[in-house]
mmCIF file of C-alpha atoms in Angstrom:
data_model
loop_
_atom_site.group_PDB
_atom_site.id
_atom_site.type_symbol
_atom_site.label_atom_id
_atom_site.label_comp_id
_atom_site.label_asym_id
_atom_site.label_seq_id
_atom_site.Cartn_x
_atom_site.Cartn_y
_atom_site.Cartn_z
ATOM 1 C CA MET J 192 15.157 1.195 6.544
ATOM 2 C CA ALA J 193 12.602 3.905 5.816
ATOM 3 C CA THR J 194 10.980 5.358 8.939
ATOM 4 C CA GLY J 195 8.287 7.561 7.393
ATOM 5 C CA ILE J 196 7.613 11.183 8.300
ATOM 6 C CA LYS J 197 5.586 10.788 11.493
ATOM 7 C CA ASP J 198 6.165 13.846 13.709
ATOM 8 C CA LYS J 199 9.052 15.066 11.546
ATOM 9 C CA VAL J 200 6.974 17.889 10.042
ATOM 10 C CA ALA J 201 4.813 20.461 11.845
ATOM 11 C CA ILE J 202 2.179 22.669 10.250
ATOM 12 C CA ILE J 203 2.613 26.200 11.569
ATOM 13 C CA GLY J 204 0.171 28.034 9.347
ATOM 14 C CA MET J 205 -2.821 27.292 7.159
ATOM 15 C CA GLY J 206 -5.168 29.375 5.071
ATOM 16 C CA CYS J 207 -8.213 28.918 2.858
ATOM 17 C CA SER J 208 -9.991 31.311 0.532
ATOM 18 C CA GLN J 209 -13.717 31.701 0.301
ATOM 19 C CA PHE J 210 -14.946 28.883 -1.955
ATOM 20 C CA GLY J 211 -17.741 29.290 -4.488
ATOM 21 C CA GLU J 212 -18.536 31.130 -7.689
ATOM 22 C CA ARG J 213 -15.787 33.716 -7.354
ATOM 23 C CA TRP J 214 -16.564 35.963 -10.306
ATOM 24 C CA ASP J 215 -14.961 38.821 -8.362
ATOM 25 C CA VAL J 216 -11.385 37.519 -8.400
ATOM 26 C CA GLY J 217 -8.869 35.630 -10.537
ATOM 27 C CA THR J 218 -6.648 32.711 -9.591
ATOM 28 C CA ASP J 219 -3.947 35.056 -8.324
ATOM 29 C CA GLY J 220 -6.433 36.623 -5.933
ATOM 30 C CA LEU J 221 -7.550 33.242 -4.631
ATOM 31 C CA LEU J 222 -3.924 32.233 -4.053
ATOM 32 C CA ALA J 223 -3.275 35.462 -2.183
ATOM 33 C CA GLU J 224 -6.317 34.974 0.080
ATOM 34 C CA ALA J 225 -5.165 31.532 1.201
ATOM 35 C CA PHE J 226 -1.488 32.458 1.428
ATOM 36 C CA ASP J 227 -2.026 35.655 3.419
ATOM 37 C CA GLU J 228 -4.062 33.764 6.020
ATOM 38 C CA ALA J 229 -1.456 30.994 6.244
ATOM 39 C CA LEU J 230 1.396 33.500 6.597
ATOM 40 C CA ALA J 231 -0.404 35.418 9.342
ATOM 41 C CA ASP J 232 -1.200 32.146 11.114
ATOM 42 C CA ALA J 233 2.441 31.064 10.939
ATOM 43 C CA GLY J 234 3.628 34.413 12.285
ATOM 44 C CA ILE J 235 6.674 34.555 10.012
ATOM 45 C CA GLU J 236 7.969 36.828 7.274
ATOM 46 C CA LYS J 237 7.551 35.609 3.716
ATOM 47 C CA ASP J 238 11.313 35.475 3.148
ATOM 48 C CA ARG J 239 11.573 32.614 5.658
ATOM 49 C CA ILE J 240 9.932 30.321 3.089
ATOM 50 C CA GLU J 241 12.644 28.459 1.187
ATOM 51 C CA ALA J 242 10.643 26.393 -1.317
ATOM 52 C CA ALA J 243 7.061 25.979 -2.488
ATOM 53 C CA TRP J 244 4.835 23.397 -4.172
ATOM 54 C CA PHE J 245 1.850 24.624 -6.172
ATOM 55 C CA GLY J 246 -1.011 22.306 -7.071
ATOM 56 C CA SER J 247 -3.403 22.917 -9.981
ATOM 57 C CA CYS J 248 -5.136 20.315 -12.094
ATOM 58 C CA ILE J 249 -6.875 21.386 -15.274
ATOM 59 C CA ASP J 250 -4.291 23.505 -17.049
ATOM 60 C CA GLN J 251 -6.335 24.201 -20.190
ATOM 61 C CA VAL J 252 -8.992 26.079 -18.224
ATOM 62 C CA ASN J 253 -6.937 27.371 -15.344
ATOM 63 C CA VAL J 254 -3.445 28.844 -14.860
ATOM 64 C CA GLY J 255 -1.237 26.900 -17.263
ATOM 65 C CA ASN J 256 1.247 24.104 -16.771
ATOM 66 C CA SER J 257 4.067 25.747 -14.807
ATOM 67 C CA ALA J 258 4.614 27.186 -11.325
ATOM 68 C CA ILE J 259 5.111 30.717 -12.648
ATOM 69 C CA PRO J 260 1.532 31.905 -11.938
ATOM 70 C CA ALA J 261 1.838 30.990 -8.242
ATOM 71 C CA SER J 262 5.330 32.449 -7.922
ATOM 72 C CA MET J 263 4.205 35.727 -9.473
ATOM 73 C CA ALA J 264 0.932 35.945 -7.541
ATOM 74 C CA LEU J 265 2.654 35.418 -4.190
ATOM 75 C CA ARG J 266 5.932 37.185 -5.091
ATOM 76 C CA LEU J 267 8.017 34.141 -4.147
ATOM 77 C CA ASP J 268 11.179 35.791 -5.335
ATOM 78 C CA GLY J 269 14.129 33.574 -6.228
ATOM 79 C CA ILE J 270 13.066 30.375 -4.455
ATOM 80 C CA PRO J 271 12.288 27.035 -6.114
ATOM 81 C CA VAL J 272 8.577 26.672 -6.849
ATOM 82 C CA SER J 273 7.280 23.441 -8.410
ATOM 83 C CA ARG J 274 3.881 22.798 -9.958
ATOM 84 C CA VAL J 275 2.353 19.390 -9.221
ATOM 85 C CA GLU J 276 -0.742 17.687 -10.605
ATOM 86 C CA ASN J 277 -2.290 14.351 -9.650
ATOM 87 C CA MET J 278 -5.977 14.708 -10.519
ATOM 88 C CA CYS J 279 -8.138 15.192 -7.418
ATOM 89 C CA ALA J 280 -5.177 14.299 -5.171
ATOM 90 C CA THR J 281 -3.300 17.403 -6.363
ATOM 91 C CA GLY J 282 -3.646 19.395 -3.132
ATOM 92 C CA THR J 283 -2.374 16.498 -1.021
ATOM 93 C CA GLU J 284 0.433 15.998 -3.530
ATOM 94 C CA ALA J 285 1.535 19.613 -2.961
ATOM 95 C CA LEU J 286 1.506 19.031 0.801
ATOM 96 C CA ARG J 287 3.504 15.834 0.349
ATOM 97 C CA GLY J 288 6.183 17.675 -1.634
ATOM 98 C CA ALA J 289 6.570 20.404 0.978
ATOM 99 C CA ALA J 290 6.519 17.918 3.862
ATOM 100 C CA TYR J 291 9.119 15.648 2.285
ATOM 101 C CA ALA J 292 11.411 18.636 1.650
ATOM 102 C CA VAL J 293 11.280 19.563 5.340
ATOM 103 C CA ALA J 294 11.557 15.971 6.595
ATOM 104 C CA SER J 295 14.614 15.368 4.409
ATOM 105 C CA GLY J 296 16.404 18.426 5.744
ATOM 106 C CA ALA J 297 16.539 20.053 2.314
ATOM 107 C CA VAL J 298 14.748 23.169 3.604
ATOM 108 C CA ASP J 299 13.641 24.477 6.989
ATOM 109 C CA ILE J 300 10.319 26.041 5.981
ATOM 110 C CA ALA J 301 8.215 25.198 2.918
ATOM 111 C CA LEU J 302 4.880 26.199 1.426
ATOM 112 C CA ALA J 303 2.175 24.036 -0.121
ATOM 113 C CA VAL J 304 -0.577 25.852 -1.984
ATOM 114 C CA GLY J 305 -3.319 24.682 -4.332
ATOM 115 C CA ALA J 306 -5.905 26.510 -6.403
ATOM 116 C CA GLU J 307 -8.427 26.026 -9.163
ATOM 117 C CA LYS J 308 -10.488 28.650 -10.993
ATOM 118 C CA LEU J 309 -13.271 26.829 -12.803
ATOM 119 C CA LYS J 310 -16.557 28.717 -12.704
ATOM 120 C CA ASP J 311 -15.865 31.437 -15.248
ATOM 121 C CA THR J 312 -14.085 29.162 -17.709
ATOM 122 C CA GLY J 313 -17.136 27.155 -18.730
ATOM 123 C CA TYR J 314 -16.010 24.018 -16.928
ATOM 124 C CA GLY J 315 -19.218 22.220 -16.000
ATOM 125 C CA GLY J 316 -18.105 19.077 -14.235
ATOM 126 C CA LEU J 317 -18.226 16.756 -17.237
ATOM 127 C CA PRO J 318 -14.972 17.473 -19.081
ATOM 128 C CA PRO J 319 -13.855 16.280 -22.490
ATOM 129 C CA PRO J 320 -10.551 14.357 -22.522
ATOM 130 C CA TYR J 321 -7.911 16.685 -21.117
ATOM 131 C CA LYS J 322 -5.018 14.462 -20.052
ATOM 132 C CA GLY J 323 -3.162 13.998 -23.315
ATOM 133 C CA THR J 324 -3.496 12.440 -26.724
ATOM 134 C CA PHE J 325 -3.499 8.836 -25.513
ATOM 135 C CA ASN J 326 -5.580 9.339 -22.367
ATOM 136 C CA ASP J 327 -8.543 7.361 -23.699
ATOM 137 C CA LEU J 328 -6.379 4.260 -24.146
ATOM 138 C CA TRP J 329 -6.052 3.838 -20.391
ATOM 139 C CA LEU J 330 -8.882 5.916 -18.931
ATOM 140 C CA PRO J 331 -11.902 6.230 -21.228
ATOM 141 C CA MET J 332 -13.518 9.512 -20.323
ATOM 142 C CA GLY J 333 -17.099 8.713 -19.630
ATOM 143 C CA SER J 334 -18.868 11.061 -17.276
ATOM 144 C CA ALA J 335 -17.812 11.159 -13.642
ATOM 145 C CA PRO J 336 -21.358 10.449 -12.366
ATOM 146 C CA ALA J 337 -21.578 7.348 -14.564
ATOM 147 C CA GLY J 338 -18.191 6.084 -13.415
ATOM 148 C CA PHE J 339 -19.059 6.402 -9.726
ATOM 149 C CA ALA J 340 -22.616 5.107 -10.176
ATOM 150 C CA GLN J 341 -20.983 1.802 -11.140
ATOM 151 C CA LEU J 342 -19.522 1.705 -7.635
ATOM 152 C CA ALA J 343 -23.071 1.672 -6.263
ATOM 153 C CA ALA J 344 -24.004 -1.276 -8.482
ATOM 154 C CA GLY J 345 -20.934 -3.223 -7.417
ATOM 155 C CA TYR J 346 -21.524 -2.473 -3.741
ATOM 156 C CA ARG J 347 -25.150 -3.587 -3.850
ATOM 157 C CA ALA J 348 -24.284 -6.798 -5.676
ATOM 158 C CA ARG J 349 -21.431 -7.712 -3.329
ATOM 159 C CA HIS J 350 -23.260 -7.082 -0.063
ATOM 160 C CA GLY J 351 -26.891 -7.786 -0.935
ATOM 161 C CA ILE J 352 -28.023 -4.285 -0.068
ATOM 162 C CA SER J 353 -31.459 -3.359 -1.364
ATOM 163 C CA LYS J 354 -31.798 -0.511 -3.818
ATOM 164 C CA GLU J 355 -34.020 1.364 -1.359
ATOM 165 C CA ASP J 356 -31.632 1.029 1.607
ATOM 166 C CA LEU J 357 -28.649 2.172 -0.438
ATOM 167 C CA LYS J 358 -30.579 5.150 -1.775
ATOM 168 C CA ARG J 359 -31.509 6.185 1.761
ATOM 169 C CA GLY J 360 -27.923 5.690 2.880
ATOM 170 C CA ILE J 361 -26.404 7.915 0.217
ATOM 171 C CA ALA J 362 -29.181 10.470 0.759
ATOM 172 C CA HIS J 363 -28.181 10.675 4.425
ATOM 173 C CA VAL J 364 -24.577 11.301 3.343
ATOM 174 C CA SER J 365 -25.710 14.314 1.314
ATOM 175 C CA TRP J 366 -28.138 15.505 4.013
ATOM 176 C CA LYS J 367 -25.319 15.451 6.571
ATOM 177 C CA SER J 368 -22.994 17.495 4.363
ATOM 178 C CA HIS J 369 -25.645 20.153 3.788
ATOM 179 C CA GLN J 370 -26.324 20.356 7.532
ATOM 180 C CA ASN J 371 -22.616 20.859 8.194
ATOM 181 C CA GLY J 372 -22.089 23.289 5.353
ATOM 182 C CA VAL J 373 -24.487 25.754 7.013
ATOM 183 C CA LEU J 374 -21.884 26.207 9.770
ATOM 184 C CA SER J 375 -18.937 26.799 7.405
ATOM 185 C CA PRO J 376 -18.588 30.504 6.533
ATOM 186 C CA LYS J 377 -16.201 29.810 3.643
ATOM 187 C CA ALA J 378 -18.279 27.019 2.088
ATOM 188 C CA HIS J 379 -19.773 27.275 -1.396
ATOM 189 C CA LEU J 380 -23.194 25.826 -0.481
ATOM 190 C CA ARG J 381 -24.591 26.865 2.900
ATOM 191 C CA LYS J 382 -28.203 25.722 2.777
ATOM 192 C CA ALA J 383 -29.752 22.803 4.617
ATOM 193 C CA VAL J 384 -31.681 20.362 2.417
ATOM 194 C CA THR J 385 -34.324 17.882 3.548
ATOM 195 C CA MET J 386 -34.084 14.140 3.056
ATOM 196 C CA GLU J 387 -37.293 14.312 1.034
ATOM 197 C CA ALA J 388 -35.776 16.830 -1.393
ATOM 198 C CA ILE J 389 -32.680 14.682 -1.812
ATOM 199 C CA LEU J 390 -34.628 11.492 -2.416
ATOM 200 C CA GLN J 391 -36.943 13.134 -4.945
ATOM 201 C CA ALA J 392 -34.259 15.074 -6.848
ATOM 202 C CA PRO J 393 -33.792 14.497 -10.596
ATOM 203 C CA MET J 394 -31.683 11.445 -11.440
ATOM 204 C CA ILE J 395 -28.210 12.088 -12.864
ATOM 205 C CA ALA J 396 -26.815 8.539 -13.088
ATOM 206 C CA GLU J 397 -28.798 5.882 -11.214
ATOM 207 C CA PRO J 398 -28.800 5.830 -8.198
ATOM 208 C CA LEU J 399 -27.135 9.250 -8.016
ATOM 209 C CA GLY J 400 -29.552 12.152 -7.954
ATOM 210 C CA LEU J 401 -28.780 15.841 -8.189
ATOM 211 C CA PHE J 402 -27.937 16.185 -4.489
ATOM 212 C CA ASP J 403 -25.650 13.151 -4.592
ATOM 213 C CA CYS J 404 -23.140 15.044 -6.781
ATOM 214 C CA CYS J 405 -20.689 17.709 -5.648
ATOM 215 C CA GLY J 406 -20.520 20.915 -7.621
ATOM 216 C CA VAL J 407 -17.681 22.827 -9.246
ATOM 217 C CA SER J 408 -16.091 25.663 -7.292
ATOM 218 C CA ASP J 409 -13.342 28.256 -7.313
ATOM 219 C CA GLY J 410 -10.964 28.302 -4.362
ATOM 220 C CA ALA J 411 -7.472 27.989 -2.905
ATOM 221 C CA ALA J 412 -5.853 26.636 0.261
ATOM 222 C CA ALA J 413 -2.324 26.748 1.684
ATOM 223 C CA ALA J 414 -0.087 25.260 4.382
ATOM 224 C CA ILE J 415 3.292 26.331 5.767
ATOM 225 C CA VAL J 416 5.378 23.512 7.233
ATOM 226 C CA THR J 417 8.606 23.227 9.182
ATOM 227 C CA THR J 418 10.249 20.962 11.749
ATOM 228 C CA PRO J 419 8.834 20.637 15.277
ATOM 229 C CA GLU J 420 12.081 22.074 16.625
ATOM 230 C CA ILE J 421 11.774 25.237 14.530
ATOM 231 C CA ALA J 422 8.088 25.457 15.386
ATOM 232 C CA ARG J 423 8.962 25.479 19.083
ATOM 233 C CA ALA J 424 11.615 28.133 18.505
ATOM 234 C CA LEU J 425 8.902 30.232 16.850
ATOM 235 C CA GLY J 426 6.882 29.998 20.049
ATOM 236 C CA ARG J 427 4.480 27.219 19.092
ATOM 237 C CA ARG J 428 3.132 25.300 22.069
ATOM 238 C CA ASP J 429 0.017 23.647 20.676
ATOM 239 C CA MET J 430 1.432 21.973 17.604
ATOM 240 C CA VAL J 431 -0.096 19.927 14.794
ATOM 241 C CA THR J 432 2.247 17.490 13.094
ATOM 242 C CA ILE J 433 1.867 15.266 10.076
ATOM 243 C CA LYS J 434 1.524 11.677 11.211
ATOM 244 C CA ALA J 435 1.352 10.136 7.736
ATOM 245 C CA ILE J 436 0.989 10.897 4.033
ATOM 246 C CA GLN J 437 0.444 8.001 1.650
ATOM 247 C CA LEU J 438 -0.547 7.642 -2.013
ATOM 248 C CA ALA J 439 -1.577 4.541 -3.962
ATOM 249 C CA ILE J 440 -2.159 4.617 -7.724
ATOM 250 C CA SER J 441 -3.775 2.124 -10.073
ATOM 251 C CA SER J 442 -1.535 -0.190 -12.064
ATOM 252 C CA GLY J 443 -4.343 -1.633 -14.187
ATOM 253 C CA VAL J 444 -5.155 -4.519 -11.852
ATOM 254 C CA GLU J 445 -8.778 -3.429 -11.425
ATOM 255 C CA THR J 446 -9.673 -3.475 -15.119
ATOM 256 C CA ALA J 447 -7.146 -5.946 -16.483
ATOM 257 C CA THR J 448 -7.805 -8.845 -14.090
ATOM 258 C CA SER J 449 -10.774 -10.569 -12.474
ATOM 259 C CA GLY J 450 -9.588 -9.794 -8.941
ATOM 260 C CA TRP J 451 -11.782 -6.714 -8.411
ATOM 261 C CA ASP J 452 -15.576 -6.826 -8.194
ATOM 262 C CA GLY J 453 -16.367 -3.110 -8.319
ATOM 263 C CA SER J 454 -17.653 -2.912 -4.735
ATOM 264 C CA HIS J 455 -14.779 -0.932 -3.262
ATOM 265 C CA VAL J 456 -11.783 1.228 -4.206
ATOM 266 C CA ARG J 457 -8.687 -0.915 -3.968
ATOM 267 C CA ASN J 458 -6.215 1.975 -3.895
ATOM 268 C CA THR J 459 -7.868 3.592 -0.880
ATOM 269 C CA ARG J 460 -7.421 0.378 1.085
ATOM 270 C CA VAL J 461 -3.753 0.121 0.113
ATOM 271 C CA ALA J 462 -3.059 3.744 1.042
ATOM 272 C CA ALA J 463 -5.036 3.446 4.303
ATOM 273 C CA ARG J 464 -3.089 0.430 5.518
ATOM 274 C CA ARG J 465 0.201 2.207 4.874
ATOM 275 C CA ALA J 466 -0.984 5.466 6.437
ATOM 276 C CA TYR J 467 -2.189 3.774 9.614
ATOM 277 C CA GLU J 468 1.098 1.906 9.925
ATOM 278 C CA GLU J 469 3.087 5.117 9.434
ATOM 279 C CA ALA J 470 0.957 6.975 11.982
ATOM 280 C CA GLY J 471 0.934 4.127 14.508
ATOM 281 C CA ILE J 472 -2.853 3.786 14.391
ATOM 282 C CA THR J 473 -4.100 0.277 15.147
ATOM 283 C CA ASP J 474 -7.849 0.806 15.624
ATOM 284 C CA PRO J 475 -9.019 3.588 13.296
ATOM 285 C CA ARG J 476 -12.690 3.311 14.263
ATOM 286 C CA ARG J 477 -11.754 4.278 17.812
ATOM 287 C CA GLN J 478 -8.671 6.440 17.252
ATOM 288 C CA ILE J 479 -9.638 8.695 14.332
ATOM 289 C CA GLY J 480 -11.408 11.792 15.664
ATOM 290 C CA LEU J 481 -12.729 13.224 12.411
ATOM 291 C CA MET J 482 -12.455 12.673 8.662
ATOM 292 C CA GLU J 483 -12.597 14.736 5.500
ATOM 293 C CA VAL J 484 -13.028 12.313 2.603
ATOM 294 C CA HIS J 485 -13.524 12.503 -1.140
ATOM 295 C CA ASP J 486 -17.295 12.781 -1.447
ATOM 296 C CA CYS J 487 -17.329 13.725 -5.115
ATOM 297 C CA PHE J 488 -20.498 11.622 -5.072
ATOM 298 C CA SER J 489 -22.383 10.397 -2.023
ATOM 299 C CA ILE J 490 -21.726 6.742 -2.870
ATOM 300 C CA THR J 491 -17.992 7.463 -2.823
ATOM 301 C CA GLU J 492 -18.142 8.627 0.787
ATOM 302 C CA LEU J 493 -20.237 5.658 1.865
ATOM 303 C CA VAL J 494 -17.897 3.100 0.304
ATOM 304 C CA THR J 495 -14.849 4.979 1.590
ATOM 305 C CA MET J 496 -15.996 4.328 5.158
ATOM 306 C CA GLU J 497 -15.254 0.658 4.518
ATOM 307 C CA ASP J 498 -12.133 1.285 2.456
ATOM 308 C CA LEU J 499 -10.688 3.228 5.415
ATOM 309 C CA PHE J 500 -11.572 0.296 7.711
ATOM 310 C CA ILE J 501 -13.887 2.420 9.866
ATOM 311 C CA SER J 502 -16.966 0.367 8.937
ATOM 312 C CA GLU J 503 -16.821 -3.364 8.352
ATOM 313 C CA ASP J 504 -17.452 -4.547 4.802
ATOM 314 C CA GLY J 505 -21.134 -4.295 3.988
ATOM 315 C CA ARG J 506 -21.915 -2.292 7.132
ATOM 316 C CA ALA J 507 -21.247 1.295 6.022
ATOM 317 C CA VAL J 508 -24.818 1.849 4.861
ATOM 318 C CA HIS J 509 -26.056 0.845 8.318
ATOM 319 C CA ASP J 510 -23.468 2.990 10.138
ATOM 320 C CA VAL J 511 -24.415 5.958 7.972
ATOM 321 C CA LEU J 512 -28.138 5.560 8.654
ATOM 322 C CA ASP J 513 -27.434 5.079 12.379
ATOM 323 C CA GLY J 514 -25.684 8.482 12.435
ATOM 324 C CA PHE J 515 -22.213 7.134 13.210
ATOM 325 C CA TYR J 516 -20.634 9.705 10.861
ATOM 326 C CA ASP J 517 -22.825 12.657 11.868
ATOM 327 C CA ARG J 518 -21.260 15.770 13.415
ATOM 328 C CA GLU J 519 -23.577 15.653 16.418
ATOM 329 C CA GLY J 520 -23.492 12.393 18.338
ATOM 330 C CA GLY J 521 -21.466 10.484 15.751
ATOM 331 C CA GLY J 522 -18.628 8.120 16.547
ATOM 332 C CA VAL J 523 -16.332 9.425 13.796
ATOM 333 C CA PRO J 524 -17.710 12.701 12.393
ATOM 334 C CA CYS J 525 -17.155 12.975 8.648
ATOM 335 C CA GLN J 526 -17.284 16.098 6.435
ATOM 336 C CA VAL J 527 -17.645 18.423 9.410
ATOM 337 C CA ASP J 528 -17.160 21.456 7.151
ATOM 338 C CA GLY J 529 -19.545 20.198 4.438
ATOM 339 C CA GLY J 530 -17.033 18.226 2.370
ATOM 340 C CA LEU J 531 -16.625 18.482 -1.372
ATOM 341 C CA LYS J 532 -20.404 18.362 -1.596
ATOM 342 C CA CYS J 533 -20.972 21.693 0.130
ATOM 343 C CA PHE J 534 -17.646 23.351 0.902
ATOM 344 C CA GLY J 535 -16.728 22.882 -2.770
ATOM 345 C CA HIS J 536 -14.254 21.114 -5.020
ATOM 346 C CA PRO J 537 -11.714 23.370 -6.754
ATOM 347 C CA ILE J 538 -9.595 20.376 -7.651
ATOM 348 C CA GLY J 539 -6.085 21.638 -6.898
ATOM 349 C CA ALA J 540 -7.131 23.037 -3.525
ATOM 350 C CA SER J 541 -9.312 20.249 -2.112
ATOM 351 C CA GLY J 542 -6.647 18.152 -0.386
ATOM 352 C CA LEU J 543 -5.282 21.210 1.405
ATOM 353 C CA ARG J 544 -8.789 22.426 2.275
ATOM 354 C CA MET J 545 -9.421 19.088 3.986
ATOM 355 C CA ALA J 546 -6.193 19.455 5.981
ATOM 356 C CA TYR J 547 -7.256 23.015 6.865
ATOM 357 C CA GLU J 548 -10.404 21.744 8.597
ATOM 358 C CA ASN J 549 -8.547 18.985 10.433
ATOM 359 C CA TYR J 550 -5.836 21.451 11.514
ATOM 360 C CA ASN J 551 -8.341 23.923 12.925
ATOM 361 C CA GLN J 552 -10.329 21.179 14.650
ATOM 362 C CA LEU J 553 -7.203 19.806 16.318
ATOM 363 C CA LEU J 554 -6.315 23.302 17.567
ATOM 364 C CA GLY J 555 -9.861 23.951 18.800
ATOM 365 C CA ARG J 556 -10.434 26.799 16.341
ATOM 366 C CA ALA J 557 -13.396 25.520 14.301
ATOM 367 C CA GLY J 558 -16.046 27.771 15.851
ATOM 368 C CA PRO J 559 -19.597 26.378 15.821
ATOM 369 C CA ARG J 560 -18.366 23.198 14.090
ATOM 370 C CA GLN J 561 -15.842 22.420 16.848
ATOM 371 C CA LEU J 562 -15.753 18.815 17.963
ATOM 372 C CA SER J 563 -14.785 17.607 21.422
ATOM 373 C CA ALA J 564 -11.000 17.202 21.612
ATOM 374 C CA PRO J 565 -10.133 15.150 18.501
ATOM 375 C CA VAL J 566 -6.624 13.677 18.504
ATOM 376 C CA PHE J 567 -6.243 12.532 14.889
ATOM 377 C CA GLY J 568 -7.786 14.006 11.744
ATOM 378 C CA LEU J 569 -7.742 12.087 8.455
ATOM 379 C CA SER J 570 -8.016 13.460 4.916
ATOM 380 C CA HIS J 571 -8.710 11.319 1.844
ATOM 381 C CA ASN J 572 -8.671 12.181 -1.853
ATOM 382 C CA LEU J 573 -9.620 9.984 -4.782
ATOM 383 C CA GLY J 574 -8.512 11.062 -8.236
ATOM 384 C CA GLY J 575 -9.781 9.501 -11.446
ATOM 385 C CA VAL J 576 -12.497 6.858 -11.104
ATOM 386 C CA PRO J 577 -12.912 3.795 -8.859
ATOM 387 C CA TYR J 578 -11.424 1.436 -11.456
ATOM 388 C CA GLN J 579 -8.453 3.610 -12.445
ATOM 389 C CA GLY J 580 -7.400 6.191 -9.934
ATOM 390 C CA ILE J 581 -5.263 7.771 -7.264
ATOM 391 C CA ALA J 582 -5.911 7.513 -3.530
ATOM 392 C CA ALA J 583 -4.168 9.969 -1.210
ATOM 393 C CA ILE J 584 -4.398 9.979 2.581
ATOM 394 C CA SER J 585 -2.935 12.372 5.135
ATOM 395 C CA ILE J 586 -3.261 12.086 8.895
ATOM 396 C CA LEU J 587 -2.666 15.038 11.219
ATOM 397 C CA GLY J 588 -2.441 14.946 14.979
ATOM 398 C CA LEU J 589 -1.494 16.921 18.048
ATOM 399 C CA HIS J 590 2.172 16.749 18.987
ATOM 400 C CA ALA J 591 3.176 16.183 22.575
#
């Protein structure tokens, strides 16, 4: 019987580049920034790494569809390097590959790295079809704001939330991320924004205004993983281990049947249940210490609070407005580093960037953002759209 990977894999090093409009550097430079920090954090020589997984998403405007760019940029001489892509879950997919390799005993030390270079390629956040000739048969490529705005309509209809209350709720989500982003030196957007400015911003796709949408960034992030036993032999005392990694992908149920009402993201709930079981978490509202979730749009974060079973169905808007997810005084702080909204969303790097914040928080190394002794940190990605997508969840925690 499968036993999962709980506490079978330790993270011994993580790194993250500066996110933003990086006109000064190419993808290879971004990869090197993240990798060099991770290698220094791990305290090992590069030749100890036995395999690597490289995540990048949009090959037409980025690095191409093989692992060669990462291998060359990082001089990973002679080891297996695999490129992975799973939409916005790509970074977590790279971490999953490296973690599974270590947990299986195939290698002792592995690297996961993700990057995306979007700003100087003309990519503006509303792409044309880019996933193959027949992509539109299963995922019609409307705009991302329009696809996620439908989630707001479904949520309001299901729970009887007024238009005004939901608008204030999602505005608070964005306000919170901007407040947190100010304290993140590597974040793309580091400016506080008032609730008034958010509420009065130009409409993009009702009810999503300008400040309800994350931007497009350049960036990279990396993790080096091994077994807890090797980590101890390397002198690690305070150790972060992977408690769970789970993915759930649409099969067509949402759009091909009448069993989904558009008020939630089914795949996130499936992945969350499995992740909590793997990690041994029975009461996530009390046990999760912080979260980094996929706030591509503010409504996505709000609904995700229910899909992760932190808020009860229909109550997330009230928890948000009550400050339950705020960094200061919140019950479960969310997007402590600014999230996709303000830290940035270079697609292939985002899942690893989320893990980077959780890792540093667990080790007490988050500087002015540091929370009070979190035990578990959760990351959540959502690729595609609410009705056809990929949910990925990783949970990190301190190892006794």
